[in-house]
Coordinates of C-alpha atoms in Angstrom, one line a residue:
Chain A
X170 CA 30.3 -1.6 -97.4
X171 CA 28.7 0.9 -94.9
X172 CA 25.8 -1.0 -93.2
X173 CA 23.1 0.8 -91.0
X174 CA 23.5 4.5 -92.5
X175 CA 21.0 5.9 -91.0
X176 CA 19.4 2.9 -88.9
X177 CA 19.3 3.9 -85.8
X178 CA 17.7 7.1 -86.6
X179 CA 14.7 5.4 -88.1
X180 CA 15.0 2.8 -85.2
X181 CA 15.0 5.2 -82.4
X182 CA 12.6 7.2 -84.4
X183 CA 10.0 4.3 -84.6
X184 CA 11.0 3.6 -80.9
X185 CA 10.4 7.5 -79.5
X186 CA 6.7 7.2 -81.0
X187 CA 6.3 4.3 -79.0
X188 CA 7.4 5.8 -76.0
X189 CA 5.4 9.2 -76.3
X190 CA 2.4 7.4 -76.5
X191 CA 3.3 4.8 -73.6
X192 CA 3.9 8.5 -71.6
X193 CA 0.8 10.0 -73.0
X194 CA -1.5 7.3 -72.0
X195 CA 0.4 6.9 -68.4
X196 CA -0.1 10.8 -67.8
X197 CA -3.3 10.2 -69.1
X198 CA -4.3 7.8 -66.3
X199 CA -2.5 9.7 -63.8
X200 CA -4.4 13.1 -64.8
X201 CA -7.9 10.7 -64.7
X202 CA -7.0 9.1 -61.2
X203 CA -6.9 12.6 -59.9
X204 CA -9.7 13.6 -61.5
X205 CA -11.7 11.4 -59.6
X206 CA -10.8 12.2 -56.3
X207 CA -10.8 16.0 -57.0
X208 CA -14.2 15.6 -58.2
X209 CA -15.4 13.5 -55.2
X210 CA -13.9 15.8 -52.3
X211 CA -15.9 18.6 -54.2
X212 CA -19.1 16.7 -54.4
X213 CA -18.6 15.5 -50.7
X214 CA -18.1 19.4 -49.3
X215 CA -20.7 20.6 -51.5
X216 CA -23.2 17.9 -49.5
X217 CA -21.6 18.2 -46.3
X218 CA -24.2 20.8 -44.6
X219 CA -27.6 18.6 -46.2
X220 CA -25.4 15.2 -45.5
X221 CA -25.6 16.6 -41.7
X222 CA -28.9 18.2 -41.6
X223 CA -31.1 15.4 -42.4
X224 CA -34.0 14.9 -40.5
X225 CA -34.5 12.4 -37.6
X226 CA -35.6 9.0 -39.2
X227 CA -36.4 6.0 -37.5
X228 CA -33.2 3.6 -38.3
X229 CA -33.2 -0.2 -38.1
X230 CA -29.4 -1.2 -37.4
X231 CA -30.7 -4.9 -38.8
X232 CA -31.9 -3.4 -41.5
X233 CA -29.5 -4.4 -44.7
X234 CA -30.1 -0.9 -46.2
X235 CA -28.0 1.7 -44.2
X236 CA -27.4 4.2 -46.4
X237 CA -26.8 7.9 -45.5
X238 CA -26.1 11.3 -48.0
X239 CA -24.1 9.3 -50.4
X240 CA -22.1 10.6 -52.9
X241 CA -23.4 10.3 -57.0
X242 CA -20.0 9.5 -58.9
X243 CA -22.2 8.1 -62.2
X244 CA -21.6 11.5 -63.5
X245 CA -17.7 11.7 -63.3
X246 CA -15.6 11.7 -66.5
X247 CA -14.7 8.1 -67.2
X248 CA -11.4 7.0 -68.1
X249 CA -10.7 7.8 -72.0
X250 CA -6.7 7.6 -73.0
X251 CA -7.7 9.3 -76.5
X252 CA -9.7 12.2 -75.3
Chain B
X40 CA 41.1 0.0 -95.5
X41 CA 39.6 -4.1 -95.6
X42 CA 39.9 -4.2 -91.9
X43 CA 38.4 -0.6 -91.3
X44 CA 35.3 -1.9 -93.7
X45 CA 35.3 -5.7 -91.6
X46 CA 35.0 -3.0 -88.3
X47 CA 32.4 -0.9 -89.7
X48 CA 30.5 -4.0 -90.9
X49 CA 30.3 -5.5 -87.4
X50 CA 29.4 -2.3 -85.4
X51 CA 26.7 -1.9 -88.1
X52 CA 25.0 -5.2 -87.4
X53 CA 25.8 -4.9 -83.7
X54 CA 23.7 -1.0 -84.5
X55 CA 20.3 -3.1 -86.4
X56 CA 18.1 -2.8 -83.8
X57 CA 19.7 -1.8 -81.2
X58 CA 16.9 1.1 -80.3
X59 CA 14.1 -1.6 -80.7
X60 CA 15.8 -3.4 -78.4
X61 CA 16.4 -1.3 -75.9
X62 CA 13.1 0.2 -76.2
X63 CA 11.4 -3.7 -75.5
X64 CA 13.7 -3.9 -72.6
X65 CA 12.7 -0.1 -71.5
X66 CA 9.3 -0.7 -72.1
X67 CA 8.4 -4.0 -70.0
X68 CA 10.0 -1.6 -67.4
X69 CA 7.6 1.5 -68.3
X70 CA 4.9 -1.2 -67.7
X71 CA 5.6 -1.9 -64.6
X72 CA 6.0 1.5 -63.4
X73 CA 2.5 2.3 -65.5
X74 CA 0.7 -0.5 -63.1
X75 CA 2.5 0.6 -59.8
X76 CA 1.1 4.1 -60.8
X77 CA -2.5 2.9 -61.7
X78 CA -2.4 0.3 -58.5
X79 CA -1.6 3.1 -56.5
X80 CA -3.8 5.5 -57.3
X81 CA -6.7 3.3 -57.7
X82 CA -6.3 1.8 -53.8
X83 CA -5.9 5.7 -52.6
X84 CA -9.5 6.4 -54.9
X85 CA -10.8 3.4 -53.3
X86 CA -9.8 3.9 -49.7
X87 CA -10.8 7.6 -49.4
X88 CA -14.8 6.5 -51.3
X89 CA -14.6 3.7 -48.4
X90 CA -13.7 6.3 -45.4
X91 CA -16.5 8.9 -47.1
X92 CA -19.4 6.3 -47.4
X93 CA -18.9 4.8 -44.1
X94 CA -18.9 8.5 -42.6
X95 CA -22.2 9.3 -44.3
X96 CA -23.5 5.8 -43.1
X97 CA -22.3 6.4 -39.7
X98 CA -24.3 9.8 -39.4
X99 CA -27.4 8.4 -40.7
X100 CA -27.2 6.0 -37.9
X101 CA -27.1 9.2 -35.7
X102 CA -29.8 11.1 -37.2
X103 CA -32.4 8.3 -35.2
X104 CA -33.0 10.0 -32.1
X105 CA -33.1 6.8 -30.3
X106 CA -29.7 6.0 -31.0
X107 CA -28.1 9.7 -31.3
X108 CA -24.7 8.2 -32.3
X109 CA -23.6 6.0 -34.9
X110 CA -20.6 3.1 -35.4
X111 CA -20.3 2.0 -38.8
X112 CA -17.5 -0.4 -40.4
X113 CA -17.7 -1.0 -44.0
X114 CA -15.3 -3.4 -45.5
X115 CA -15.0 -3.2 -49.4
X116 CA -13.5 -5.9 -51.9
X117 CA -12.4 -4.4 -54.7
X118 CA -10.7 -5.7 -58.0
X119 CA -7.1 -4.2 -58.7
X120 CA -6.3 -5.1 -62.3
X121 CA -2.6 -5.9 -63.2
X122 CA -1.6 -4.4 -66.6
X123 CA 0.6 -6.8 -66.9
X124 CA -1.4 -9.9 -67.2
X125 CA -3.0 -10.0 -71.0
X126 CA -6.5 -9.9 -70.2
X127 CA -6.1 -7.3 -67.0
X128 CA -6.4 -9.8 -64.3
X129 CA -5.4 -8.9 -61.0
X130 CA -7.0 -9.8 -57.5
X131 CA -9.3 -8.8 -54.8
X132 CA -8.1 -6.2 -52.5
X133 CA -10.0 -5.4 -49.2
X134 CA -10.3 -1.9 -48.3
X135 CA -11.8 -1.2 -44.7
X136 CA -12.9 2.3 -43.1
X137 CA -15.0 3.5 -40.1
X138 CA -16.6 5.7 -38.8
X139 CA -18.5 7.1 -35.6
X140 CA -20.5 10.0 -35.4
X141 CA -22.2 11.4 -32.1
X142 CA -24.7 14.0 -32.1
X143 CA -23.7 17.1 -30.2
X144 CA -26.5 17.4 -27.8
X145 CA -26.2 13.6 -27.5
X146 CA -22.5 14.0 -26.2
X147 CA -22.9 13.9 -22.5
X148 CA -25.8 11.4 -22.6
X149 CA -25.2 7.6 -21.7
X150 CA -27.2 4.7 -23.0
X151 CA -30.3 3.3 -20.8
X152 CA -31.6 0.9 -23.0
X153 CA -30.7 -1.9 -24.7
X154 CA -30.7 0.0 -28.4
X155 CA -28.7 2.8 -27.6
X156 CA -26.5 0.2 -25.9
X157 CA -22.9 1.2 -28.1
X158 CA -23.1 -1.0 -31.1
X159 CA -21.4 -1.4 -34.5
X160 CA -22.9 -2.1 -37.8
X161 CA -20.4 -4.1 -40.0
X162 CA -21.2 -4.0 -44.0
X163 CA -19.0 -6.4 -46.1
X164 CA -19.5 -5.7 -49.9
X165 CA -18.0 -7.1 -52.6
X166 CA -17.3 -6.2 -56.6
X167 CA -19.6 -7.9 -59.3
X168 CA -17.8 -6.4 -62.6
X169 CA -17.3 -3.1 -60.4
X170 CA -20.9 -2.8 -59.1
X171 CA -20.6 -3.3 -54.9
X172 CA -23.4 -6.0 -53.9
X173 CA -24.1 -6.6 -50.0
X174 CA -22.0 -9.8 -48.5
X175 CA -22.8 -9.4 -45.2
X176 CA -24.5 -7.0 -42.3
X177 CA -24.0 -7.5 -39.1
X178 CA -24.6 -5.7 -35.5
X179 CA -22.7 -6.4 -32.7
X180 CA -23.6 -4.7 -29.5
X181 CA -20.2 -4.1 -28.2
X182 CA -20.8 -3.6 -24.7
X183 CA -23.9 -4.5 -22.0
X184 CA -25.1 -3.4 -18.9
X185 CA -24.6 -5.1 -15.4
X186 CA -25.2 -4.0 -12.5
X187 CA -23.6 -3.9 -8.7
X188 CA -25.0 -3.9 -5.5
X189 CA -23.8 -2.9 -1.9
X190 CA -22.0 0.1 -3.0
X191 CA -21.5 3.4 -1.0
X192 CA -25.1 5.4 -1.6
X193 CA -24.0 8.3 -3.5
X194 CA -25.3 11.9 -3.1
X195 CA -28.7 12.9 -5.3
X196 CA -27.1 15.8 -5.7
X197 CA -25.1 15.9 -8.6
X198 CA -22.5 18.4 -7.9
X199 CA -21.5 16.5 -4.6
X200 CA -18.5 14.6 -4.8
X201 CA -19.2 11.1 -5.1
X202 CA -18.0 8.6 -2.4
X203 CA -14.0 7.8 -3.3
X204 CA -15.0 3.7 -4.3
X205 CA -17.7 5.2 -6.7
X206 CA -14.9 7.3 -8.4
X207 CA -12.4 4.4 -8.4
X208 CA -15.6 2.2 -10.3
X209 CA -16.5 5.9 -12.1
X210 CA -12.4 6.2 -13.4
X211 CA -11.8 2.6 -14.1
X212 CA -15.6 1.5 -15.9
X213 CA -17.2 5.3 -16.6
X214 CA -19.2 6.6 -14.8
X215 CA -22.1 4.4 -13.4
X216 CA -25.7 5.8 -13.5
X217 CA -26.6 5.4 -9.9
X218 CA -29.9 3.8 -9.2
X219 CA -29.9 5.1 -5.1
X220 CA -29.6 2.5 -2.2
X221 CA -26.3 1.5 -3.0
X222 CA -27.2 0.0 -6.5
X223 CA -25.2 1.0 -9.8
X224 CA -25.2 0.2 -13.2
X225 CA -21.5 0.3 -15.6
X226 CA -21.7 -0.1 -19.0
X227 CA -19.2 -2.4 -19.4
X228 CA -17.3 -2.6 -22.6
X229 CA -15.9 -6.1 -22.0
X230 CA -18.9 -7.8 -21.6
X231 CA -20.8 -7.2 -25.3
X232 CA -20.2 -9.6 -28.3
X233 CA -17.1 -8.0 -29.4
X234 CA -13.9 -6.9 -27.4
X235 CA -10.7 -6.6 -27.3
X236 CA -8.0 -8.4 -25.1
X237 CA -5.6 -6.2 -24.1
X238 CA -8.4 -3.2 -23.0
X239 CA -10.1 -6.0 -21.0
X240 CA -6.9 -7.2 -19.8
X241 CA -5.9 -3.9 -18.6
X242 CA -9.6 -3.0 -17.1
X243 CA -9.0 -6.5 -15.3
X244 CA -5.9 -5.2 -13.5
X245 CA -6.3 -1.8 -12.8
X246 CA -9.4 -3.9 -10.5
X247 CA -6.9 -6.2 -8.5
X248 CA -3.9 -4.6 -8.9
X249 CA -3.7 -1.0 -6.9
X250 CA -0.2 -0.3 -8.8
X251 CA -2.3 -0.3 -12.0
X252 CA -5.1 1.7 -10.8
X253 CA -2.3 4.2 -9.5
X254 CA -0.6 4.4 -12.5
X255 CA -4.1 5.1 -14.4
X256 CA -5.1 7.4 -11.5
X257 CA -1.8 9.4 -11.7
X258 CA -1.7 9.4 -16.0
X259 CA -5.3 11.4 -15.7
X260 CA -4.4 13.6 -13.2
X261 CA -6.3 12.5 -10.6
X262 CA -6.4 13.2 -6.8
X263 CA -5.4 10.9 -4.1
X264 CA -4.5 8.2 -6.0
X265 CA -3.5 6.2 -3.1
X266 CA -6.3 6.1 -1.3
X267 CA -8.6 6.1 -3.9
X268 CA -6.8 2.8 -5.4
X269 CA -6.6 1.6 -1.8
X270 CA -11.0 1.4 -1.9
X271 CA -12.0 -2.2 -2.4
X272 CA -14.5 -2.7 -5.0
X273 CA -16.8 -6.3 -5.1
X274 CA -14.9 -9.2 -5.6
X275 CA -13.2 -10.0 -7.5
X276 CA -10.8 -7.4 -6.1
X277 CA -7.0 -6.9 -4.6
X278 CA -7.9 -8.2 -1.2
X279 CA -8.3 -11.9 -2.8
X280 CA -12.1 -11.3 -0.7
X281 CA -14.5 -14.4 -1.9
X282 CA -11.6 -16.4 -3.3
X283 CA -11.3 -14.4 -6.3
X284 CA -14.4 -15.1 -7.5
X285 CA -17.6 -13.0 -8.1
X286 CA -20.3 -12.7 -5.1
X287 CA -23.7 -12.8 -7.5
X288 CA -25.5 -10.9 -5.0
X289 CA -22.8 -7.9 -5.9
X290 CA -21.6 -8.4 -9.0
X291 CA -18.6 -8.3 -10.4
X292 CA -16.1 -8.0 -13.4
X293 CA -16.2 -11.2 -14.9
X294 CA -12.9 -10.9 -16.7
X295 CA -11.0 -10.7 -13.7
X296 CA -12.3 -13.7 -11.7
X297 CA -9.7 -15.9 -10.6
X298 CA -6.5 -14.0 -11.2
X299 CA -3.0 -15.4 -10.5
X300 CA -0.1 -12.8 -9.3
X301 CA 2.8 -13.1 -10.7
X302 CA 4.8 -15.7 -8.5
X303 CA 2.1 -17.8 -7.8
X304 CA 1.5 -21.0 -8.9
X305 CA 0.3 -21.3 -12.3
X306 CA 2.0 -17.9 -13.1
X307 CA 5.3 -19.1 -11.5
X308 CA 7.6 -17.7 -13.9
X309 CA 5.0 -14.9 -15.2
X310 CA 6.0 -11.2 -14.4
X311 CA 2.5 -10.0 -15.4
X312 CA -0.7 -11.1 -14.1
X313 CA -3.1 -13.7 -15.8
X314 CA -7.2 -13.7 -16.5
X315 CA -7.8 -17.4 -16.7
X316 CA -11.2 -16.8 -18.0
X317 CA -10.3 -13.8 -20.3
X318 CA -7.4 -16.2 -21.7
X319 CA -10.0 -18.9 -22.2
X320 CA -12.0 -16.8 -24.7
X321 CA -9.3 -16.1 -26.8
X322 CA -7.7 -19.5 -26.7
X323 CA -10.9 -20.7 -28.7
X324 CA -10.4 -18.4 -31.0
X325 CA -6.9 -18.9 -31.6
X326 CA -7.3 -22.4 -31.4
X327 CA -9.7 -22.5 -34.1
X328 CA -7.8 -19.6 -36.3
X329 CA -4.9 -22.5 -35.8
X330 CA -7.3 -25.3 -37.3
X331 CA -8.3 -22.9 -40.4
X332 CA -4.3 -22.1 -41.1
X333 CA -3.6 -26.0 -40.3
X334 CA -6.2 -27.6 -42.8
X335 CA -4.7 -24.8 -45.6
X336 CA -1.3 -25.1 -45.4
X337 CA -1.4 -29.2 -44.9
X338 CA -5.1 -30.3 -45.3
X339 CA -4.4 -33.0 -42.5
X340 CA -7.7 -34.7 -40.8
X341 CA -5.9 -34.1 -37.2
X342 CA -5.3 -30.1 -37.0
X343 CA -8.7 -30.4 -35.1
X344 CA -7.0 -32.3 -32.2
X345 CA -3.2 -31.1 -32.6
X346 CA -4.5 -27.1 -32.3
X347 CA -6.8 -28.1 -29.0
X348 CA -3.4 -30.3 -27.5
X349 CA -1.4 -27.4 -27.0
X350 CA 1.5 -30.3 -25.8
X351 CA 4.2 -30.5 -27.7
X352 CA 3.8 -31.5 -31.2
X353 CA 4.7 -34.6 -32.8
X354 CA 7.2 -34.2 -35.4
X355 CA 6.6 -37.0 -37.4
X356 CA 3.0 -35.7 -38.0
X357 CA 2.6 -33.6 -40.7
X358 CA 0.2 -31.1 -38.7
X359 CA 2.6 -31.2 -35.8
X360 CA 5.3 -30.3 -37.4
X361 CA 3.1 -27.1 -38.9
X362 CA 2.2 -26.3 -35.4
X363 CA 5.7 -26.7 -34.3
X364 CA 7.0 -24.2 -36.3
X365 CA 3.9 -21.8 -36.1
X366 CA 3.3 -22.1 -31.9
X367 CA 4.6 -20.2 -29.4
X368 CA 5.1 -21.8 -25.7
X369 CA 3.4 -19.3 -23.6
X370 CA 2.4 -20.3 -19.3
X371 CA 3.9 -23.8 -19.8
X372 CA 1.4 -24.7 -23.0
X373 CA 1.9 -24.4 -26.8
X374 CA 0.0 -21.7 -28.3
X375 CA -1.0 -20.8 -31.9
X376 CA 1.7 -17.9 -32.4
X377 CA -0.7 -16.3 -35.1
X378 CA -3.6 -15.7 -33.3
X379 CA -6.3 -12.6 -32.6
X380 CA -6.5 -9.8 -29.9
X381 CA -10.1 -9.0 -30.8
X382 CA -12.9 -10.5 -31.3
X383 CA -14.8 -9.2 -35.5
X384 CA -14.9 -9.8 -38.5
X385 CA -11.7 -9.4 -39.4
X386 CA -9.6 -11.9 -38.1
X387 CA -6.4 -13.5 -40.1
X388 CA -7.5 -17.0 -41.2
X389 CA -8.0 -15.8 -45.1
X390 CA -8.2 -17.9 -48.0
X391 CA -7.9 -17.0 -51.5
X392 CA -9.5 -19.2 -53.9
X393 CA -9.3 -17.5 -57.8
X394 CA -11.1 -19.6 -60.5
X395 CA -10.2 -18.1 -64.2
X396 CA -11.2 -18.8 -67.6
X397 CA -10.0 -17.6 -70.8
X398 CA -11.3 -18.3 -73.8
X399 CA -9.6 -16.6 -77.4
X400 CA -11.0 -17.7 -80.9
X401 CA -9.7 -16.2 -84.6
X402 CA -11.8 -16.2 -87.3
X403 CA -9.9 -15.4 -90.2
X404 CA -11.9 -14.7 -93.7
X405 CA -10.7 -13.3 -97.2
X406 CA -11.3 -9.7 -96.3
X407 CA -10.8 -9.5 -92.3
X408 CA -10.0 -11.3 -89.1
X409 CA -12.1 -11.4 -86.4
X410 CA -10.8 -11.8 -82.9
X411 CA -13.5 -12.7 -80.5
X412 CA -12.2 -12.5 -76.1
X413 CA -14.3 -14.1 -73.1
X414 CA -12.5 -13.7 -69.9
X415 CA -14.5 -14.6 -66.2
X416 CA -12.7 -14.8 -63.1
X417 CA -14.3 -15.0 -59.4
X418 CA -11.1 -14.3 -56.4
X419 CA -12.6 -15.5 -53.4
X420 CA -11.7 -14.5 -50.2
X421 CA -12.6 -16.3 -47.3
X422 CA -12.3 -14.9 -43.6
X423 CA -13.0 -16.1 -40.0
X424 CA -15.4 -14.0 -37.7
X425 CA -16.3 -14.8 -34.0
X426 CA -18.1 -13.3 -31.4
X427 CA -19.6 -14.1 -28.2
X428 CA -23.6 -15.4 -28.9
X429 CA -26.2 -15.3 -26.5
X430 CA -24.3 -12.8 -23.8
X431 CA -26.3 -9.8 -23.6
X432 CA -30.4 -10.5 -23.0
X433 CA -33.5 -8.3 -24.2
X434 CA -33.0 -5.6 -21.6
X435 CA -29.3 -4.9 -23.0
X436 CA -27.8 -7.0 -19.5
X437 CA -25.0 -9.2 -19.6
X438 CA -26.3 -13.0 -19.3
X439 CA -23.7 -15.1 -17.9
X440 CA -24.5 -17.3 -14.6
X441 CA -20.5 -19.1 -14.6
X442 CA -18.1 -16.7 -16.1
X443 CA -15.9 -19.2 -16.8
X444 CA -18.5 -20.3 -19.4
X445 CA -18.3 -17.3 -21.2
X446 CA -15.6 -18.9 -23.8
X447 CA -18.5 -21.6 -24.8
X448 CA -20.4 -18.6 -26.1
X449 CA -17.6 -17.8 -28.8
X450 CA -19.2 -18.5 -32.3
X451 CA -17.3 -18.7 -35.5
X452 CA -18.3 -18.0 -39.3
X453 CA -17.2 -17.7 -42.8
X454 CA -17.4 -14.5 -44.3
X455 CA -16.9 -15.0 -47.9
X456 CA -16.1 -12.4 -49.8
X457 CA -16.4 -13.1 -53.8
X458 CA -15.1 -10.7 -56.2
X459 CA -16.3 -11.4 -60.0
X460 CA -15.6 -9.9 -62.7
X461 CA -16.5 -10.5 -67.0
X462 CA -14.8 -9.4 -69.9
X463 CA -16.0 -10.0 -73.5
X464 CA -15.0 -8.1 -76.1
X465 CA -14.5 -8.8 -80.5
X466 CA -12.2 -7.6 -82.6
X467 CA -12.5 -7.4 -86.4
X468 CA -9.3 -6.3 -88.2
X469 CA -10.2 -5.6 -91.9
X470 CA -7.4 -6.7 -94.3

């Protein structure tokens, strides 16, 4: 009797689709991290000069509302493994 | 030929999953690695937004005129899920970055009133399901004015050298604004809410030590060191003038009054000098840090009064054997071995308290199955803050008739910062 002809062909098989997505979805979160702080450096420079230019203002340091040129990052691609 | 079948039969069952096998043992690996790389790069992403905003903040700050500079702190808690946990569950994760920004034409200025006195505004945020909500804003003025009196009268004209005690005050304090007739007034860094103990320490002995204030002399580049460290400034100062104390009609560096050398009694075995009332502010603080890292680790009624003994510990006593194996024996006394060097919002008594709920119901009916999730978890974070209260007054000047009573004015607080976070999600799987 000649058991397992072929089984670990289909095994490794089954286990290789497995694996390409478990790579696929950790490059995928990889290549998103990235993203993110690509797009953020670029929005940050592009504000840099109006960031530093704004005019003189009256600032209460006990004010709870400190807030300066702040970056926008709604508009960043979010996180989408199947894209 | 039966014993080569019996040998091909075994290898074959030994071969039946084999791959899936290997591939469950690879794969809890590959998780692991898939969370170190998500972890990773999420506390980078967070970190740099933190170091960004509080730059921004920091130069709003400085666009006032009135202030013309800016010292922002923001301190973020942030969730870091863990893959690995079934409904992504991971903890809170502070991330802290500053910031100061001075205005160019502001660069050579130096504060004369109490609001452009050097301060720092602290923000302490927190994540509710990934949206950052205020915890806490606080101001600390981290220096004050005082002045000194009797002094050598220093020349109007600015580009006359100054008299050689003014430079020793000028190179050890900056440079004082001089307010004629022998009157100055330092902006002195170690007498705001918030310092640090070695600078002070340092500042402290570079006044009554000449070796110190040669050494700082000589590392700047400076010119006749000797005789400029040989000048005696108001007590207290290296000539032990006033017994080591302050002369209130002079003024003097609080931090430094009643030194011992190293030799003398109380200091006996010291090689480095001591700042008795320097020491006592940070042995309230370290002394309460020990009663916050006591009650944790023991929950015993009597950390209270075994942190304050600072004798050696009773064994027996659950507390005392805590603070026998966390104390260090420093001067003669016990001493909590895992105290602060600065005074913040940022000092080491945390406590993490995570409350989690998980709720999973299956519906199943004839044509699907419906998998409804609720997950809620809150990972609190609790940390100690203390600064000095009630030292600087209206006009920005240091308020403090006994220095010794400076270490009364410590205040301590909570900070408590809650991270929250809500998952619900359903599932219908059609048959």
């Amino acid at each position: 009797m000649k058991a397992g002809k072929g089984q670990t062909t289909l095994e490794m098989t089954a286990a290789l689709v497995v694996l390409m997505m478990l790579l696929v979805a950790s490059a995928r979160v990889f290549v998103w991290v990235n993203e993110r702080m690509v797009y953020r450096q670029s929005e940050y420079e592009r504000t840099r000069i109006t960031a530093g230019s704004q005019p003189l203002a009256n600032v209460d340091l006990f004010d709870n509302e400190i807030r300066g040129y702040e970056i926008d990052e709604s508009s960043n691609p979010a996180l989408n493994i199947f894209r | 030929m039966m014993e080569n079948l019996k040998i091909e039969q075994k290898t074959g069952e030994r071969r039946q999953g084999q791959a899936l096998m290997e591939l469950a043992i690879f794969g809890s690996i590959f998780f692991v690695i898939l969370t170190a790389i998500v972890t990773y790069g999420l506390r980078y992403s967070y970190h740099q937004q933190a170091q960004m905003t509080a730059f921004r903040r920091a130069m709003a700050i400085a666009s006032d005129d009135d202030y013309g500079t800016g010292s922002y702190m923001l301190v973020q808690q942030r969730h870091i899920p863990n893959f690995q946990d079934p409904f992504g569950f991971g903890s809170g994760s502070p991330f802290t970055a500053s910031a100061s920004v001075t205005r160019d034409y502001r660069m050579g200025e130096r504060a004369v009133t109490v609001d452009s006195l050097p301060s720092t505004v602290v923000d302490i945020e927190t994540s509710n399901n990934g949206i950052m909500q205020p915890v806490l804003h606080q101001v600390m003025r981290n220096a004050a004015f005082r002045e000194e009196h009797s002094l050598p009268d220093a020349d109007n004209d600015p580009n006359a050298e100054r008299p050689l005690l003014i430079q020793k005050y000028d190179m050890i304090l900056g440079t004082m604004a001089d307010l004629d007739s022998g009157n100055y007034r330092i902006i002195d860094s170690c007498s705001g809410q918030s310092f640090d103990y070695d600078s002070c320490y340092q500042q402290a002995l570079e006044i009554v030590d000449e070796a110190a204030c040669t050494r700082h002399c000589q590392r700047i580049g400076g010119a006749d060191c000797t005789n400029l460290c040989a000048t005696v400034m108001n007590p207290p100062n290296q000539t032990n003038e006033n017994g080591r104390n302050i002369d209130p009609s002079r003024g003097g560096a609080w931090y430094a009054i009643g030194y011992i050398k190293p030799g003398e009694a109380g200091n006996v075995t010291g090689t480095e000098y001591r700042f008795p009332a320097l020491e006592e502010v940070f042995r309230r603080v370290n002394d309460d840090l020990c009663v916050q890292h006591c009650q944790v680790a023991v929950g015993a009624a009597n950390c209270s009064t075994v942190c304050a003994s600072h004798a050696a510990p009773n064994l027996a006593d659950p507390a005392g054997a805590w603070y026998a194996e966390h104390s260090q024996i420093k001067n003669g006394q016990y001493e909590f071995a895992g105290g602060a060097k600065s005074l913040g919002t940022q000092l080491q008594a945390s406590i993490s308290q995570t409350t989690r709920n998980t709720r999973m119901h299956t519906a199943e009916t004839p044509t699907r199955i419906v998998t409804e999730e609720h997950a809620d978890w809150t990972d609190n974070t609790i940390s100690r803050m203390a600064i000095l209260d009630n030292v600087n007054g209206a006009t920005g000047y240091q308020i403090r008739d006994n220095p010794m009573a400076v270490a009364g004015t410590v205040i301590f607080s909570n900070v408590e910062k809650p991270v929250t976070a809500t998952v619900d999600q359903t599932a219908t799987t059609p048959k």
